[in-house]
């Protein structure tokens, strides 16, 4: 699975959009980009995933560049409850089972 | 519908002891995966089971083992506990339809294991 690079931390004002970047320059054609988040001491929560088209659901939007080497998770109106560690994960069809490879993620802090 | 449930929520053991952690997947999900998360790091993959067979294994010693039951629930066993085994142990379930990369894993709240 491709390796991802994320900023260690980011701050966002409540009510503003939070834009979380992720670099995955070694991504291959059949690998998906997944985003999870983990609120302190809880299990990771699935947010969204995509292959090459932009995706949107009730939680967030995922923008993937045309060359697929980077992506951005957008939380359109961040609230204090969005404070969490956000993980960008690239996963393809491998022989290693249903494995998700987590990095250290981005600590997003939403403030008043 | 109930999500992934794990038990116990917290556990304290001493070095050398054995521990069993339990996981019940979301109804209809046949795959269970186990992850270890030590403080300050992201979760690390330990095992995946699907239809009671091991389908993937991470880089963990043989002291770690798991199994899946006919009702798709799962147990993670750790023998000869070390201080370094102190961590949050997470279980994730999915429908796992073969090797499709769009398969989504849903996580439980985890079991916090402290080894003294």
PDB file of C-alpha atoms in Angstrom:
ATOM      1  CA  UNK A   1       0.000   0.000   0.000  1.00  0.00           C
ATOM      2  CA  UNK A   2       1.189   3.520  -0.815  1.00  0.00           C
ATOM      3  CA  UNK A   3       2.650   5.632   1.941  1.00  0.00           C
ATOM      4  CA  UNK A   4       0.889   8.857   2.909  1.00  0.00           C
ATOM      5  CA  UNK A   5       2.198  12.141   4.318  1.00  0.00           C
ATOM      6  CA  UNK A   6       0.052  14.448   6.432  1.00  0.00           C
ATOM      7  CA  UNK A   7       0.783  17.549   8.511  1.00  0.00           C
ATOM      8  CA  UNK A   8       1.156  16.766  12.189  1.00  0.00           C
ATOM      9  CA  UNK A   9      -1.392  19.309  13.342  1.00  0.00           C
ATOM     10  CA  UNK A  10      -3.814  21.960  12.142  1.00  0.00           C
ATOM     11  CA  UNK A  11      -6.101  24.519  13.750  1.00  0.00           C
ATOM     12  CA  UNK A  12      -9.486  25.683  12.491  1.00  0.00           C
ATOM     13  CA  UNK A  13     -12.035  28.216  13.740  1.00  0.00           C
ATOM     14  CA  UNK A  14     -15.470  26.850  14.493  1.00  0.00           C
ATOM     15  CA  UNK A  15     -17.865  27.385  11.602  1.00  0.00           C
ATOM     16  CA  UNK A  16     -15.071  27.623   9.047  1.00  0.00           C
ATOM     17  CA  UNK A  17     -14.117  24.952   6.541  1.00  0.00           C
ATOM     18  CA  UNK A  18     -11.328  22.633   7.595  1.00  0.00           C
ATOM     19  CA  UNK A  19      -9.116  21.519   4.716  1.00  0.00           C
ATOM     20  CA  UNK A  20      -6.870  18.581   5.566  1.00  0.00           C
ATOM     21  CA  UNK A  21      -4.224  17.700   2.962  1.00  0.00           C
ATOM     22  CA  UNK A  22      -2.648  14.340   2.249  1.00  0.00           C
ATOM     23  CA  UNK A  23       0.179  13.430  -0.098  1.00  0.00           C
ATOM     24  CA  UNK A  24       0.293   9.949  -1.634  1.00  0.00           C
ATOM     25  CA  UNK A  25       2.690  10.383  -4.534  1.00  0.00           C
ATOM     26  CA  UNK A  26       3.342   6.626  -4.939  1.00  0.00           C
ATOM     27  CA  UNK A  27      -0.319   5.672  -5.253  1.00  0.00           C
ATOM     28  CA  UNK A  28      -1.062   3.109  -7.931  1.00  0.00           C
ATOM     29  CA  UNK A  29      -4.023   2.888 -10.261  1.00  0.00           C
ATOM     30  CA  UNK A  30      -6.135   0.459  -8.232  1.00  0.00           C
ATOM     31  CA  UNK A  31      -5.594   2.035  -4.816  1.00  0.00           C
ATOM     32  CA  UNK A  32      -8.325   3.908  -3.005  1.00  0.00           C
ATOM     33  CA  UNK A  33      -7.928   6.853  -0.646  1.00  0.00           C
ATOM     34  CA  UNK A  34      -9.727   6.431   2.687  1.00  0.00           C
ATOM     35  CA  UNK A  35     -10.188   8.927   5.491  1.00  0.00           C
ATOM     36  CA  UNK A  36     -10.853   7.971   9.095  1.00  0.00           C
ATOM     37  CA  UNK A  37     -10.856  10.058  12.218  1.00  0.00           C
ATOM     38  CA  UNK A  38     -10.310   9.178  15.847  1.00  0.00           C
ATOM     39  CA  UNK A  39     -11.725  11.225  18.655  1.00  0.00           C
ATOM     40  CA  UNK A  40      -9.743  10.879  21.846  1.00  0.00           C
ATOM     41  CA  UNK A  41      -9.821   7.357  23.291  1.00  0.00           C
ATOM     42  CA  UNK A  42     -12.474   6.136  20.845  1.00  0.00           C
ATOM     43  CA  UNK A  43     -12.215   3.763  17.881  1.00  0.00           C
ATOM     44  CA  UNK A  44     -11.497   5.204  14.425  1.00  0.00           C
ATOM     45  CA  UNK A  45     -14.568   6.415  12.557  1.00  0.00           C
ATOM     46  CA  UNK A  46     -14.915   6.019   8.793  1.00  0.00           C
ATOM     47  CA  UNK A  47     -15.456   9.334   6.992  1.00  0.00           C
ATOM     48  CA  UNK A  48     -15.188   8.898   3.235  1.00  0.00           C
ATOM     49  CA  UNK A  49     -13.244   7.181   0.470  1.00  0.00           C
ATOM     50  CA  UNK A  50     -12.588   7.630  -3.242  1.00  0.00           C
ATOM     51  CA  UNK A  51     -10.647   6.313  -6.213  1.00  0.00           C
ATOM     52  CA  UNK A  52     -10.251   9.224  -8.652  1.00  0.00           C
ATOM     53  CA  UNK A  53     -13.447  11.246  -8.632  1.00  0.00           C
ATOM     54  CA  UNK A  54     -14.347  13.787  -5.996  1.00  0.00           C
ATOM     55  CA  UNK A  55     -16.729  12.414  -3.405  1.00  0.00           C
ATOM     56  CA  UNK A  56     -19.162  13.998  -0.958  1.00  0.00           C
ATOM     57  CA  UNK A  57     -21.269  12.591   1.835  1.00  0.00           C
ATOM     58  CA  UNK A  58     -23.047  13.945   4.901  1.00  0.00           C
ATOM     59  CA  UNK A  59     -19.782  14.260   6.814  1.00  0.00           C
ATOM     60  CA  UNK A  60     -17.252  15.623   4.351  1.00  0.00           C
ATOM     61  CA  UNK A  61     -15.976  16.082   0.820  1.00  0.00           C
ATOM     62  CA  UNK A  62     -12.934  14.416  -0.682  1.00  0.00           C
ATOM     63  CA  UNK A  63     -11.023  16.152  -3.444  1.00  0.00           C
ATOM     64  CA  UNK A  64      -8.474  14.018  -5.316  1.00  0.00           C
ATOM     65  CA  UNK A  65      -6.077  15.701  -7.744  1.00  0.00           C
ATOM     66  CA  UNK A  66      -6.136  14.622 -11.368  1.00  0.00           C
ATOM     67  CA  UNK A  67      -2.767  12.839 -11.054  1.00  0.00           C
ATOM     68  CA  UNK A  68      -4.051  11.220  -7.810  1.00  0.00           C
ATOM     69  CA  UNK A  69      -0.840  12.070  -5.975  1.00  0.00           C
ATOM     70  CA  UNK A  70      -2.607  14.117  -3.327  1.00  0.00           C
ATOM     71  CA  UNK A  71      -6.037  14.663  -1.826  1.00  0.00           C
ATOM     72  CA  UNK A  72      -7.850  17.023   0.530  1.00  0.00           C
ATOM     73  CA  UNK A  73     -10.532  16.213   3.047  1.00  0.00           C
ATOM     74  CA  UNK A  74     -12.922  19.097   3.550  1.00  0.00           C
ATOM     75  CA  UNK A  75     -15.140  19.529   6.582  1.00  0.00           C
ATOM     76  CA  UNK A  76     -17.373  22.362   5.345  1.00  0.00           C
ATOM     77  CA  UNK A  77     -18.435  23.826   8.698  1.00  0.00           C
ATOM     78  CA  UNK A  78     -16.149  22.559  11.438  1.00  0.00           C
ATOM     79  CA  UNK A  79     -17.501  22.269  14.976  1.00  0.00           C
ATOM     80  CA  UNK A  80     -15.774  21.630  18.286  1.00  0.00           C
ATOM     81  CA  UNK A  81     -16.860  17.985  17.987  1.00  0.00           C
ATOM     82  CA  UNK A  82     -14.690  17.642  14.874  1.00  0.00           C
ATOM     83  CA  UNK A  83     -11.558  17.948  17.007  1.00  0.00           C
ATOM     84  CA  UNK A  84      -9.808  14.625  16.373  1.00  0.00           C
ATOM     85  CA  UNK A  85      -6.876  12.899  14.694  1.00  0.00           C
ATOM     86  CA  UNK A  86      -7.568  12.476  10.984  1.00  0.00           C
ATOM     87  CA  UNK A  87      -5.951   9.608   9.114  1.00  0.00           C
ATOM     88  CA  UNK A  88      -5.456   9.438   5.362  1.00  0.00           C
ATOM     89  CA  UNK A  89      -4.985   5.844   4.201  1.00  0.00           C
ATOM     90  CA  UNK A  90      -4.277   4.429   0.776  1.00  0.00           C
ATOM     91  CA  UNK A  91      -5.318   0.865   0.227  1.00  0.00           C
ATOM     92  CA  UNK A  92      -5.390  -1.409  -2.772  1.00  0.00           C
ATOM     93  CA  UNK A  93      -6.144  -4.977  -3.598  1.00  0.00           C
ATOM     94  CA  UNK A  94      -3.308  -6.883  -1.975  1.00  0.00           C
ATOM     95  CA  UNK A  95      -2.696 -10.329  -0.628  1.00  0.00           C
ATOM     96  CA  UNK A  96      -2.458  -9.076   2.912  1.00  0.00           C
ATOM     97  CA  UNK A  97      -6.122  -9.303   3.737  1.00  0.00           C
ATOM     98  CA  UNK A  98      -8.253  -6.413   4.882  1.00  0.00           C
ATOM     99  CA  UNK A  99      -5.351  -4.412   6.253  1.00  0.00           C
ATOM    100  CA  UNK A 100      -5.479  -0.669   6.823  1.00  0.00           C
ATOM    101  CA  UNK A 101      -2.086   0.972   7.291  1.00  0.00           C
ATOM    102  CA  UNK A 102      -2.429   3.970   9.591  1.00  0.00           C
ATOM    103  CA  UNK A 103       0.218   6.670   9.863  1.00  0.00           C
ATOM    104  CA  UNK A 104       0.335   9.215  12.657  1.00  0.00           C
ATOM    105  CA  UNK A 105      -2.402  11.381  11.117  1.00  0.00           C
ATOM    106  CA  UNK A 106      -3.230  15.076  11.511  1.00  0.00           C
ATOM    107  CA  UNK A 107      -4.415  16.394  14.867  1.00  0.00           C
ATOM    108  CA  UNK A 108      -7.172  18.862  14.004  1.00  0.00           C
ATOM    109  CA  UNK A 109      -8.091  21.298  16.741  1.00  0.00           C
ATOM    110  CA  UNK A 110     -11.285  23.285  16.229  1.00  0.00           C
ATOM    111  CA  UNK A 111     -11.467  26.389  18.396  1.00  0.00           C
ATOM    112  CA  UNK A 112     -14.049  29.057  19.148  1.00  0.00           C
TER     113      UNK A 112
ATOM    114  CA  UNK B   1     -28.483  -1.447  14.716  1.00  0.00           C
ATOM    115  CA  UNK B   2     -25.659  -2.249  17.070  1.00  0.00           C
ATOM    116  CA  UNK B   3     -22.161  -1.393  15.971  1.00  0.00           C
ATOM    117  CA  UNK B   4     -19.022  -3.363  16.690  1.00  0.00           C
ATOM    118  CA  UNK B   5     -18.934  -4.299  20.355  1.00  0.00           C
ATOM    119  CA  UNK B   6     -15.822  -5.182  22.312  1.00  0.00           C
ATOM    120  CA  UNK B   7     -15.342  -6.533  25.791  1.00  0.00           C
ATOM    121  CA  UNK B   8     -14.053  -5.805  28.284  1.00  0.00           C
ATOM    122  CA  UNK B   9     -13.579  -2.049  27.961  1.00  0.00           C
ATOM    123  CA  UNK B  10     -10.622  -1.978  30.347  1.00  0.00           C
ATOM    124  CA  UNK B  11      -8.315  -4.674  31.634  1.00  0.00           C
ATOM    125  CA  UNK B  12      -5.316  -4.762  33.946  1.00  0.00           C
ATOM    126  CA  UNK B  13      -2.897  -7.686  33.848  1.00  0.00           C
ATOM    127  CA  UNK B  14       0.583  -8.425  35.106  1.00  0.00           C
ATOM    128  CA  UNK B  15       3.598  -9.497  33.100  1.00  0.00           C
ATOM    129  CA  UNK B  16       3.548 -13.129  32.033  1.00  0.00           C
ATOM    130  CA  UNK B  17      -0.210 -13.494  32.241  1.00  0.00           C
ATOM    131  CA  UNK B  18      -2.563 -14.363  29.403  1.00  0.00           C
ATOM    132  CA  UNK B  19      -5.445 -12.235  28.137  1.00  0.00           C
ATOM    133  CA  UNK B  20      -8.492 -12.832  25.931  1.00  0.00           C
ATOM    134  CA  UNK B  21     -10.289  -9.969  24.237  1.00  0.00           C
ATOM    135  CA  UNK B  22     -13.665 -10.357  22.549  1.00  0.00           C
ATOM    136  CA  UNK B  23     -15.375  -8.745  19.591  1.00  0.00           C
ATOM    137  CA  UNK B  24     -18.852  -8.970  18.081  1.00  0.00           C
ATOM    138  CA  UNK B  25     -19.115  -7.631  14.530  1.00  0.00           C
ATOM    139  CA  UNK B  26     -21.926  -5.640  13.009  1.00  0.00           C
ATOM    140  CA  UNK B  27     -24.816  -7.916  12.073  1.00  0.00           C
ATOM    141  CA  UNK B  28     -24.239  -9.335   8.597  1.00  0.00           C
ATOM    142  CA  UNK B  29     -20.492  -8.696   8.593  1.00  0.00           C
ATOM    143  CA  UNK B  30     -18.367 -11.798   8.201  1.00  0.00           C
ATOM    144  CA  UNK B  31     -14.906 -10.278   8.528  1.00  0.00           C
ATOM    145  CA  UNK B  32     -13.189  -9.194  11.730  1.00  0.00           C
ATOM    146  CA  UNK B  33      -9.828  -7.467  11.939  1.00  0.00           C
ATOM    147  CA  UNK B  34      -7.742  -6.705  15.021  1.00  0.00           C
ATOM    148  CA  UNK B  35      -5.475  -3.694  15.542  1.00  0.00           C
ATOM    149  CA  UNK B  36      -3.130  -2.583  18.323  1.00  0.00           C
ATOM    150  CA  UNK B  37      -2.746   1.111  19.110  1.00  0.00           C
ATOM    151  CA  UNK B  38      -0.038   2.210  21.495  1.00  0.00           C
ATOM    152  CA  UNK B  39      -0.106   5.706  22.901  1.00  0.00           C
ATOM    153  CA  UNK B  40       0.762   8.388  20.359  1.00  0.00           C
ATOM    154  CA  UNK B  41       0.685   6.123  17.319  1.00  0.00           C
ATOM    155  CA  UNK B  42      -1.862   5.043  14.743  1.00  0.00           C
ATOM    156  CA  UNK B  43      -3.455   1.591  14.931  1.00  0.00           C
ATOM    157  CA  UNK B  44      -1.293  -1.315  13.718  1.00  0.00           C
ATOM    158  CA  UNK B  45      -2.855  -4.307  11.962  1.00  0.00           C
ATOM    159  CA  UNK B  46      -2.608  -7.623  13.803  1.00  0.00           C
ATOM    160  CA  UNK B  47      -5.000 -10.102  12.123  1.00  0.00           C
ATOM    161  CA  UNK B  48      -7.927 -10.434   9.799  1.00  0.00           C
ATOM    162  CA  UNK B  49     -10.404 -13.317   9.905  1.00  0.00           C
ATOM    163  CA  UNK B  50     -13.062 -14.050   7.357  1.00  0.00           C
ATOM    164  CA  UNK B  51     -15.385 -17.038   7.418  1.00  0.00           C
ATOM    165  CA  UNK B  52     -13.369 -18.410  10.359  1.00  0.00           C
ATOM    166  CA  UNK B  53     -10.128 -18.449   8.417  1.00  0.00           C
ATOM    167  CA  UNK B  54      -7.115 -16.192   8.843  1.00  0.00           C
ATOM    168  CA  UNK B  55      -6.825 -13.933   5.790  1.00  0.00           C
ATOM    169  CA  UNK B  56      -4.068 -11.591   6.895  1.00  0.00           C
ATOM    170  CA  UNK B  57      -1.451 -11.235   9.592  1.00  0.00           C
ATOM    171  CA  UNK B  58       0.623  -8.258  10.656  1.00  0.00           C
ATOM    172  CA  UNK B  59       4.121  -8.204  12.072  1.00  0.00           C
ATOM    173  CA  UNK B  60       3.345  -9.473  15.564  1.00  0.00           C
ATOM    174  CA  UNK B  61       4.956 -12.323  17.518  1.00  0.00           C
ATOM    175  CA  UNK B  62       3.403 -15.756  17.902  1.00  0.00           C
ATOM    176  CA  UNK B  63       2.255 -14.780  21.396  1.00  0.00           C
ATOM    177  CA  UNK B  64      -0.651 -13.134  19.576  1.00  0.00           C
ATOM    178  CA  UNK B  65      -3.352 -15.416  18.209  1.00  0.00           C
ATOM    179  CA  UNK B  66      -6.977 -15.104  17.247  1.00  0.00           C
ATOM    180  CA  UNK B  67      -9.940 -17.090  16.125  1.00  0.00           C
ATOM    181  CA  UNK B  68     -13.378 -16.506  14.695  1.00  0.00           C
ATOM    182  CA  UNK B  69     -16.492 -18.396  15.677  1.00  0.00           C
ATOM    183  CA  UNK B  70     -19.437 -19.635  13.554  1.00  0.00           C
ATOM    184  CA  UNK B  71     -21.457 -16.551  14.573  1.00  0.00           C
ATOM    185  CA  UNK B  72     -18.533 -14.405  13.242  1.00  0.00           C
ATOM    186  CA  UNK B  73     -17.552 -13.082  16.649  1.00  0.00           C
ATOM    187  CA  UNK B  74     -13.854 -13.204  17.396  1.00  0.00           C
ATOM    188  CA  UNK B  75     -11.318 -13.526  20.176  1.00  0.00           C
ATOM    189  CA  UNK B  76      -7.812 -12.125  20.358  1.00  0.00           C
ATOM    190  CA  UNK B  77      -5.465 -13.969  22.692  1.00  0.00           C
ATOM    191  CA  UNK B  78      -2.128 -12.699  23.942  1.00  0.00           C
ATOM    192  CA  UNK B  79       0.163 -14.995  25.930  1.00  0.00           C
ATOM    193  CA  UNK B  80       3.103 -14.157  28.165  1.00  0.00           C
ATOM    194  CA  UNK B  81       2.193 -10.507  28.419  1.00  0.00           C
ATOM    195  CA  UNK B  82       4.939  -7.898  28.271  1.00  0.00           C
ATOM    196  CA  UNK B  83       4.849  -4.307  29.450  1.00  0.00           C
ATOM    197  CA  UNK B  84       4.963  -3.265  25.792  1.00  0.00           C
ATOM    198  CA  UNK B  85       1.655  -4.980  25.124  1.00  0.00           C
ATOM    199  CA  UNK B  86      -0.090  -2.182  26.985  1.00  0.00           C
ATOM    200  CA  UNK B  87      -2.271  -0.577  24.335  1.00  0.00           C
ATOM    201  CA  UNK B  88      -5.752   0.018  23.004  1.00  0.00           C
ATOM    202  CA  UNK B  89      -6.876  -3.080  21.101  1.00  0.00           C
ATOM    203  CA  UNK B  90      -9.350  -2.341  18.363  1.00  0.00           C
ATOM    204  CA  UNK B  91     -11.653  -4.640  16.475  1.00  0.00           C
ATOM    205  CA  UNK B  92     -13.099  -3.740  13.076  1.00  0.00           C
ATOM    206  CA  UNK B  93     -15.756  -5.537  11.078  1.00  0.00           C
ATOM    207  CA  UNK B  94     -16.574  -5.406   7.391  1.00  0.00           C
ATOM    208  CA  UNK B  95     -18.537  -7.260   4.774  1.00  0.00           C
ATOM    209  CA  UNK B  96     -15.247  -7.998   2.946  1.00  0.00           C
ATOM    210  CA  UNK B  97     -16.485  -9.079  -0.409  1.00  0.00           C
ATOM    211  CA  UNK B  98     -13.304 -10.663  -1.672  1.00  0.00           C
ATOM    212  CA  UNK B  99     -10.478  -8.241  -2.437  1.00  0.00           C
ATOM    213  CA  UNK B 100     -12.489  -5.140  -3.274  1.00  0.00           C
ATOM    214  CA  UNK B 101     -10.544  -2.123  -2.065  1.00  0.00           C
ATOM    215  CA  UNK B 102     -13.715  -0.134  -1.436  1.00  0.00           C
ATOM    216  CA  UNK B 103     -14.533  -2.425   1.460  1.00  0.00           C
ATOM    217  CA  UNK B 104     -15.182  -0.319   4.565  1.00  0.00           C
ATOM    218  CA  UNK B 105     -14.119  -1.307   8.044  1.00  0.00           C
ATOM    219  CA  UNK B 106     -16.106  -0.142  11.063  1.00  0.00           C
ATOM    220  CA  UNK B 107     -14.317  -0.011  14.389  1.00  0.00           C
ATOM    221  CA  UNK B 108     -15.391  -0.737  17.929  1.00  0.00           C
ATOM    222  CA  UNK B 109     -14.468   1.454  20.889  1.00  0.00           C
ATOM    223  CA  UNK B 110     -11.615  -0.835  21.840  1.00  0.00           C
ATOM    224  CA  UNK B 111     -10.281  -2.590  24.907  1.00  0.00           C
ATOM    225  CA  UNK B 112      -7.707  -0.693  26.942  1.00  0.00           C
ATOM    226  CA  UNK B 113      -5.132  -3.195  28.218  1.00  0.00           C
ATOM    227  CA  UNK B 114      -2.651  -2.201  30.894  1.00  0.00           C
ATOM    228  CA  UNK B 115       0.186  -4.598  31.722  1.00  0.00           C
ATOM    229  CA  UNK B 116       1.906  -3.952  35.056  1.00  0.00           C
TER     230      UNK B 116
END
